[in-house]
Tab-separated table of C-alpha atoms in Angstrom:
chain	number	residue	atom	x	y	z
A	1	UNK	CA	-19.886	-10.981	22.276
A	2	UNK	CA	-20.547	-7.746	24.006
A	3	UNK	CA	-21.661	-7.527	27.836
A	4	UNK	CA	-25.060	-5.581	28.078
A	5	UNK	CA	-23.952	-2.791	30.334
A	6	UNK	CA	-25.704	0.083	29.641
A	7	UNK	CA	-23.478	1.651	26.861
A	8	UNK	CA	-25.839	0.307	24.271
A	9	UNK	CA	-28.891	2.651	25.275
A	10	UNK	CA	-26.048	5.722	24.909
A	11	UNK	CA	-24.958	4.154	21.147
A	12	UNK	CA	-28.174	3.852	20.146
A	13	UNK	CA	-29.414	7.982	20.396
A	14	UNK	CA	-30.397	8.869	17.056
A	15	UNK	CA	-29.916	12.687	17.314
A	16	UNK	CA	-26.788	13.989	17.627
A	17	UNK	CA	-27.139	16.386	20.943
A	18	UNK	CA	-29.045	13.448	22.280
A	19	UNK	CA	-26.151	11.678	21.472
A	20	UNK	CA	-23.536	13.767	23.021
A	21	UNK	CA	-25.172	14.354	26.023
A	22	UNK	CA	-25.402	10.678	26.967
A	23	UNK	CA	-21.543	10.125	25.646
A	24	UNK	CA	-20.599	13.171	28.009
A	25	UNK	CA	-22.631	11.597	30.892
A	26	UNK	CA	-20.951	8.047	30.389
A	27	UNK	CA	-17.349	9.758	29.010
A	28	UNK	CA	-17.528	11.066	33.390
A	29	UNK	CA	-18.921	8.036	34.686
A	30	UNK	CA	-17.049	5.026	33.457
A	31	UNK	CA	-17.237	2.885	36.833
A	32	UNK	CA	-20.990	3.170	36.048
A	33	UNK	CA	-20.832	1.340	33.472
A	34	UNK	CA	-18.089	-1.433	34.678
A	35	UNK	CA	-15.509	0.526	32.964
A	36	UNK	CA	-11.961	2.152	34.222
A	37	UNK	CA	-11.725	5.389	31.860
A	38	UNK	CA	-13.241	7.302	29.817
A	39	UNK	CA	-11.155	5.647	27.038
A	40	UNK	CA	-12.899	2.307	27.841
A	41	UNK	CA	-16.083	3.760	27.159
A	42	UNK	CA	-15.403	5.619	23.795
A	43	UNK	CA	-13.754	2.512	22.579
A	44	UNK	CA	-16.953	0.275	23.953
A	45	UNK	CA	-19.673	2.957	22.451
A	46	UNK	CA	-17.486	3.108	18.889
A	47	UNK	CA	-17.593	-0.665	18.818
A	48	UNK	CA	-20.910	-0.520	19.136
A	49	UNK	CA	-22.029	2.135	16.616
A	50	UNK	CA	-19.433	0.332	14.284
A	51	UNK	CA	-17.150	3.273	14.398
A	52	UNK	CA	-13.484	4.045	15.411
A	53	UNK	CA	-13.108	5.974	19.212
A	54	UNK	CA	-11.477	8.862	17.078
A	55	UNK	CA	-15.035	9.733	15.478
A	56	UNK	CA	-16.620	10.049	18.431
A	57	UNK	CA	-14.747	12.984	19.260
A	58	UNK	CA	-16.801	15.482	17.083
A	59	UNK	CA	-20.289	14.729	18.822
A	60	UNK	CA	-18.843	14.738	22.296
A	61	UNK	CA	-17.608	18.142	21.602
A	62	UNK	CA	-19.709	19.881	19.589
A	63	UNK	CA	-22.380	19.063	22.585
A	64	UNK	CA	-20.329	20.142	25.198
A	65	UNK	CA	-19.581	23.210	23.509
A	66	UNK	CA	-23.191	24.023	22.702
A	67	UNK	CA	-24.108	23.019	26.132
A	68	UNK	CA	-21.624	26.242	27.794
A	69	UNK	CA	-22.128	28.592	24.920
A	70	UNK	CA	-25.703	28.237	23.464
A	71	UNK	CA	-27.447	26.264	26.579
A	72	UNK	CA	-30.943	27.429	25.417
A	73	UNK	CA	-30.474	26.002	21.712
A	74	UNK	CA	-29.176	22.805	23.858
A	75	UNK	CA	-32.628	22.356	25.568
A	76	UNK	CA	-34.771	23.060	22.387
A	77	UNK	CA	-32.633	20.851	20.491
A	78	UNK	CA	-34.304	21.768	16.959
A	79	UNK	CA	-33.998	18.407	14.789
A	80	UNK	CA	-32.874	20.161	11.734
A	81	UNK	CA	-29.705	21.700	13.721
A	82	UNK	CA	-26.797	19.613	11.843
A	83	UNK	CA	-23.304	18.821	14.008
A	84	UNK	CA	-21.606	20.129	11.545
A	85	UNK	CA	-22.675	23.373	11.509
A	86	UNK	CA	-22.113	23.790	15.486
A	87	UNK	CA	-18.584	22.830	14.585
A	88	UNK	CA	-17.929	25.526	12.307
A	89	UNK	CA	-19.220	28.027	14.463
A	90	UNK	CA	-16.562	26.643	17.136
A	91	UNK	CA	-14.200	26.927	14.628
A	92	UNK	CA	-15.026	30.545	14.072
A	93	UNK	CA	-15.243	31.477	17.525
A	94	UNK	CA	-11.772	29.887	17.862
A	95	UNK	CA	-10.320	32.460	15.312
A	96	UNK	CA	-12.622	35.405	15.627
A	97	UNK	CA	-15.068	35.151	18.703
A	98	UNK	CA	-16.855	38.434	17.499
A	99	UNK	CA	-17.497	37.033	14.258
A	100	UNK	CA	-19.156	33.467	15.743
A	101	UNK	CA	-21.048	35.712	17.870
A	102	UNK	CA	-22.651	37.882	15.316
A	103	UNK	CA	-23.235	34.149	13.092
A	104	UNK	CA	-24.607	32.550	16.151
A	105	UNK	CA	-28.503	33.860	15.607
A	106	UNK	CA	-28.437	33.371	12.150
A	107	UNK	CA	-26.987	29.688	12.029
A	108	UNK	CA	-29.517	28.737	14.988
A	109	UNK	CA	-32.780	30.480	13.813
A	110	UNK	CA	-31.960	28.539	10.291
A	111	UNK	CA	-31.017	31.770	8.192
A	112	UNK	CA	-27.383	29.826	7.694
A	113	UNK	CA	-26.695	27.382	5.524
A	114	UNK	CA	-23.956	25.626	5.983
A	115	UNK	CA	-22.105	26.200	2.714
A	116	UNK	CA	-22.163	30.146	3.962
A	117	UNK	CA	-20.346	29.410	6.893
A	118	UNK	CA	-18.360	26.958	5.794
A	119	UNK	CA	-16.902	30.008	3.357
A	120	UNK	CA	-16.899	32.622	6.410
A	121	UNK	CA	-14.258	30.058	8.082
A	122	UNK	CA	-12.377	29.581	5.011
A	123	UNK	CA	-12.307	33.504	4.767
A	124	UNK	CA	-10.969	34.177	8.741
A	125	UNK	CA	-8.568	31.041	8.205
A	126	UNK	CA	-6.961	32.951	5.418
A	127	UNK	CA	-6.950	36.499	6.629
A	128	UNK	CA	-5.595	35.013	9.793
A	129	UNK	CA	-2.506	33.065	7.503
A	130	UNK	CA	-2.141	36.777	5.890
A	131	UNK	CA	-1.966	38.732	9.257
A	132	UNK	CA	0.932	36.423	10.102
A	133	UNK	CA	3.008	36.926	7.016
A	134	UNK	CA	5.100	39.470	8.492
A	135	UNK	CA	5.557	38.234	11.895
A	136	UNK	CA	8.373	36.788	13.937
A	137	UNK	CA	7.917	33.227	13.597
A	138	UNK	CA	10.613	32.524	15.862
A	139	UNK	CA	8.668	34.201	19.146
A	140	UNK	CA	6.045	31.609	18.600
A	141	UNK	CA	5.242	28.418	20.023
A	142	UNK	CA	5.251	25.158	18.075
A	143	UNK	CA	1.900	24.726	18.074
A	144	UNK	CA	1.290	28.425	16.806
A	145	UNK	CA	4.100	28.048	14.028
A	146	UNK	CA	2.193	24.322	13.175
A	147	UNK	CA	-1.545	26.074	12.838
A	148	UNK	CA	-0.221	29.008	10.815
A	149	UNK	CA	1.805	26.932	8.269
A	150	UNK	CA	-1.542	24.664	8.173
A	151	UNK	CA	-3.468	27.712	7.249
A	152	UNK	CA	-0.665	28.972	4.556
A	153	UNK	CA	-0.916	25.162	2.682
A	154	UNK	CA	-4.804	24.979	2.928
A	155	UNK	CA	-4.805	28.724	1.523
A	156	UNK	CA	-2.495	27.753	-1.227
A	157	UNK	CA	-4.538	24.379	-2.014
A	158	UNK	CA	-7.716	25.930	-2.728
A	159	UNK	CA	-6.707	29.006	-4.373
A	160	UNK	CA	-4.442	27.066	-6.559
A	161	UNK	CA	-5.630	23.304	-6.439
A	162	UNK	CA	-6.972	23.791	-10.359
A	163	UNK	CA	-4.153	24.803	-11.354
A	164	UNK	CA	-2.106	22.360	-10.095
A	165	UNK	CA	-4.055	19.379	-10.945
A	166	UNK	CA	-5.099	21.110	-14.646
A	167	UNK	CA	-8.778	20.552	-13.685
A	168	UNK	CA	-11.474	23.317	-12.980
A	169	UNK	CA	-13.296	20.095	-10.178
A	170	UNK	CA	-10.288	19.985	-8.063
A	171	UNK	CA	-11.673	20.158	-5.121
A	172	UNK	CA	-9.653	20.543	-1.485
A	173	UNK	CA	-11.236	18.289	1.202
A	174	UNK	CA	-10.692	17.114	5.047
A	175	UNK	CA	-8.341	14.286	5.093
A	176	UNK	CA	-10.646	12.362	7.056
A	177	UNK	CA	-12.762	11.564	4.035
A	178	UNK	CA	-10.121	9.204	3.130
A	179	UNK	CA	-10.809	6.850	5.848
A	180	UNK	CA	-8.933	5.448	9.617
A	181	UNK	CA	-5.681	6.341	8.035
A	182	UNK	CA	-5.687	9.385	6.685
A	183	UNK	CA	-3.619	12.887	5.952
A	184	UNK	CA	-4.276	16.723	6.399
A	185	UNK	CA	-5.916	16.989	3.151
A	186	UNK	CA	-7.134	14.910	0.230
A	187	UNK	CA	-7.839	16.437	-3.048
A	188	UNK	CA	-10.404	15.386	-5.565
A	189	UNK	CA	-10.444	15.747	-8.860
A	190	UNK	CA	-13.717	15.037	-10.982
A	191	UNK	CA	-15.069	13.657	-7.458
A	192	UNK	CA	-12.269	11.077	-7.108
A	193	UNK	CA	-9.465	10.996	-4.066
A	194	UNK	CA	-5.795	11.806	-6.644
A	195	UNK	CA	-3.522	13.216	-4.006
A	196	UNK	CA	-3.150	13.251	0.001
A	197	UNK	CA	-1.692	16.108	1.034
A	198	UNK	CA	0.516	16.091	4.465
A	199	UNK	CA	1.655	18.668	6.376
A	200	UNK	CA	5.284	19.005	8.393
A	201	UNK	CA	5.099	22.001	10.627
A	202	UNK	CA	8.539	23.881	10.805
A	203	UNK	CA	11.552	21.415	12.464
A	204	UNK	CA	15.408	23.130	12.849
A	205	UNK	CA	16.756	19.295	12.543
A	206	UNK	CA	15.054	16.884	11.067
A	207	UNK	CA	16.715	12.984	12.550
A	208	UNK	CA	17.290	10.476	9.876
A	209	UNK	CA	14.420	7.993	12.004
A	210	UNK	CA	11.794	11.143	11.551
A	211	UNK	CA	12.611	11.072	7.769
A	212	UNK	CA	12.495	6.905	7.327
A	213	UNK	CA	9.037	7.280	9.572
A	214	UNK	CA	7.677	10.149	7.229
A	215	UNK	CA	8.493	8.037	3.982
A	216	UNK	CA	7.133	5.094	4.995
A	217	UNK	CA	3.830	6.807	5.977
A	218	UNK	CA	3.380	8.443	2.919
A	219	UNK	CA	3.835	5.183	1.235
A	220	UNK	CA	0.956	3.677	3.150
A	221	UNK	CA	-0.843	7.004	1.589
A	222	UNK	CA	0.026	6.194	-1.258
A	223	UNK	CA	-1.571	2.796	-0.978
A	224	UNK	CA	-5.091	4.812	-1.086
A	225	UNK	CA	-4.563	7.326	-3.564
A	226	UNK	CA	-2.413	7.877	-6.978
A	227	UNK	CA	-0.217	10.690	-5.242
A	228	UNK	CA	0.868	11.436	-1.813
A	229	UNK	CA	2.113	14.962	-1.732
A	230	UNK	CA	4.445	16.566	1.503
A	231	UNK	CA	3.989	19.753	1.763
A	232	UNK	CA	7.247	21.315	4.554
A	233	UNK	CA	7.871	25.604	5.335
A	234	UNK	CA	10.667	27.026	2.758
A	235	UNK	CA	13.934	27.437	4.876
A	236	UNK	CA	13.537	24.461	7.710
A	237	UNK	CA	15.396	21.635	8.396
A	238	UNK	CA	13.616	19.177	6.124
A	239	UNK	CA	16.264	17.499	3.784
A	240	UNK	CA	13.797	16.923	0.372
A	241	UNK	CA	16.604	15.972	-1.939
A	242	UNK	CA	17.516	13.340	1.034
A	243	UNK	CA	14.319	12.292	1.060
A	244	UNK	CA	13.644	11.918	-2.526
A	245	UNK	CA	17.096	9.881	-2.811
A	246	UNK	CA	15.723	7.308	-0.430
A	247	UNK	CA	12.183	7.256	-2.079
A	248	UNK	CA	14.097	6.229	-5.419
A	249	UNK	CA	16.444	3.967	-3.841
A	250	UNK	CA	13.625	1.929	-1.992
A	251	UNK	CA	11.459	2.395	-5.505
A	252	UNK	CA	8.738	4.168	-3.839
A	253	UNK	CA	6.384	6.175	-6.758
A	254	UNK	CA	3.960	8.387	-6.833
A	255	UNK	CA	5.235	10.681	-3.575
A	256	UNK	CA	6.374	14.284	-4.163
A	257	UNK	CA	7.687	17.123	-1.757
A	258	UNK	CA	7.387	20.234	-2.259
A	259	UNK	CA	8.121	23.681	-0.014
A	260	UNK	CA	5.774	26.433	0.862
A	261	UNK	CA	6.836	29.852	2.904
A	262	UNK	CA	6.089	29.400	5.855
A	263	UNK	CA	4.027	32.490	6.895
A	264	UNK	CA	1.913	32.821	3.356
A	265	UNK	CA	2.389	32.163	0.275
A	266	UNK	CA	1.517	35.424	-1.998
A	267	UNK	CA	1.620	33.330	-5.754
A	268	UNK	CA	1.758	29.865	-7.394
A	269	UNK	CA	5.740	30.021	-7.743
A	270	UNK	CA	6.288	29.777	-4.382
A	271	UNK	CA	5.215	26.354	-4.355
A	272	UNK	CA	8.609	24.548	-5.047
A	273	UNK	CA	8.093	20.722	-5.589
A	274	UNK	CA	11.110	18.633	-4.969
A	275	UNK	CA	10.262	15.608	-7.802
């Protein structure tokens, strides 16, 4: 049984910048509320909503970031104003700032749906994988290598997902649609999960532990949908045919690997699939 202690006023908020404001508020005061950290009170509001902690993430976020960048739409708080729509226009800002700010009036005086600027981030994520296609990979950070070998797989998964899967309704979603356990990407096919797709950002040596842990998490993927797929940059240290050895030995089915280039893929043959 949970100990009244405040926390259930903040789960309770209906609205979403309602919402995140009180989470923010608590999130900074956890003593207040006879916690330790601001852990303690994610996990004690998620309980609550009958969430996971992860999930609150988004609201907490998108409110803060509305609060420092659009503090006038913050106060006015129109009802119709979806969190998802604030989150794409972080998104945007985070790869084109002049682009989010010329979207900003049209998203918050309604004129945006959110289908229109879900395909304006689409559009900068790709031109942003393309822009990178010649660079020097090796002068970036990890992080920078991971986010444009992210963009080159989701590029290649929705220009070529039909293809792939021989069905016109494949359709390339968020991973998190599968659930508390779940992978980069999930494609659909006539509106039903068939393959989680996970990403390995670019790795020089790959240890044999890395490989057993990878294997035996796309197993438990596999335990959701009929194919987990591993998608790893062309020319890396990944060891597929290592990998698929193992899978076979163990008598794991329904995982495939496959190799993409690691700055953009320019046509359907550079996907190379390791069976």
């Amino acid at each position: 049984m949970l100990n009244s202690n405040g926390l259930e006023d903040v789960a309770n908020k209906e609205n979403w910048i309602d919402f995140g404001e009180a989470l923010e508020e608590a999130v900074e005061n956890p003593i207040k509320y006879g916690l330790r950290t601001p852990a303690e009170v994610l996990n004690k509001v998620a309980e609550l909503r009958g969430k996971r902690s992860h999930t609150l993430r988004n609201p907490l976020e998108a409110y803060k970031w509305l609060n420092k960048r659009f503090p006038e739409v913050q106060r006015e708080r129109p009802a119709w104003l979806g969190m998802t729509l604030v989150m794409f226009l972080m998104k945007i800002e985070e790869l084109d700032r002049a682009t989010a700010e010329r979207l900003a009036p049209l998203v918050f005086g309604g004129q945006m749906r959110q289908v229109q600027l879900k395909a304006e981030f689409d559009r900068l994520r790709q031109e942003r994988a393309e822009r990178h296609s010649q660079a020097d990979l090796s002068k970036l950070s990890s992080p920078q290598r991971a986010q444009i070998f992210d963009q080159t797989v989701f590029s290649f998964l929705r220009q070529y997902g039909p293809k792939m899967f021989g069905s016109e309704n494949a359709v390339l979603k968020d991973g998190r649609s599968l659930g508390s356990l779940y992978p980069d990407y999930v494609i659909e096919v006539d509106g039903k999960p068939k393959v989680a797709v996970e990403i390995n950002a670019h790795r020089t040596r790959v240890e044999r532990q890395f490989t057993i842990n990878t294997l035996g998490y796309l197993w438990l993927l596999r335990r959701l949908v009929p194919e987990a797929l591993l998608v790893v940059p062309q020319d890396s240290g990944y060891d597929l045919k290592q990998l698929a050895k193992l899978r076979d030995e163990i008598g794991l089915d329904g995982i495939r690997f496959a190799t993409l280039p690691e700055a953009g893929a320019k046509r359907f043959e550079d996907l190379v699939v390791q069976e």
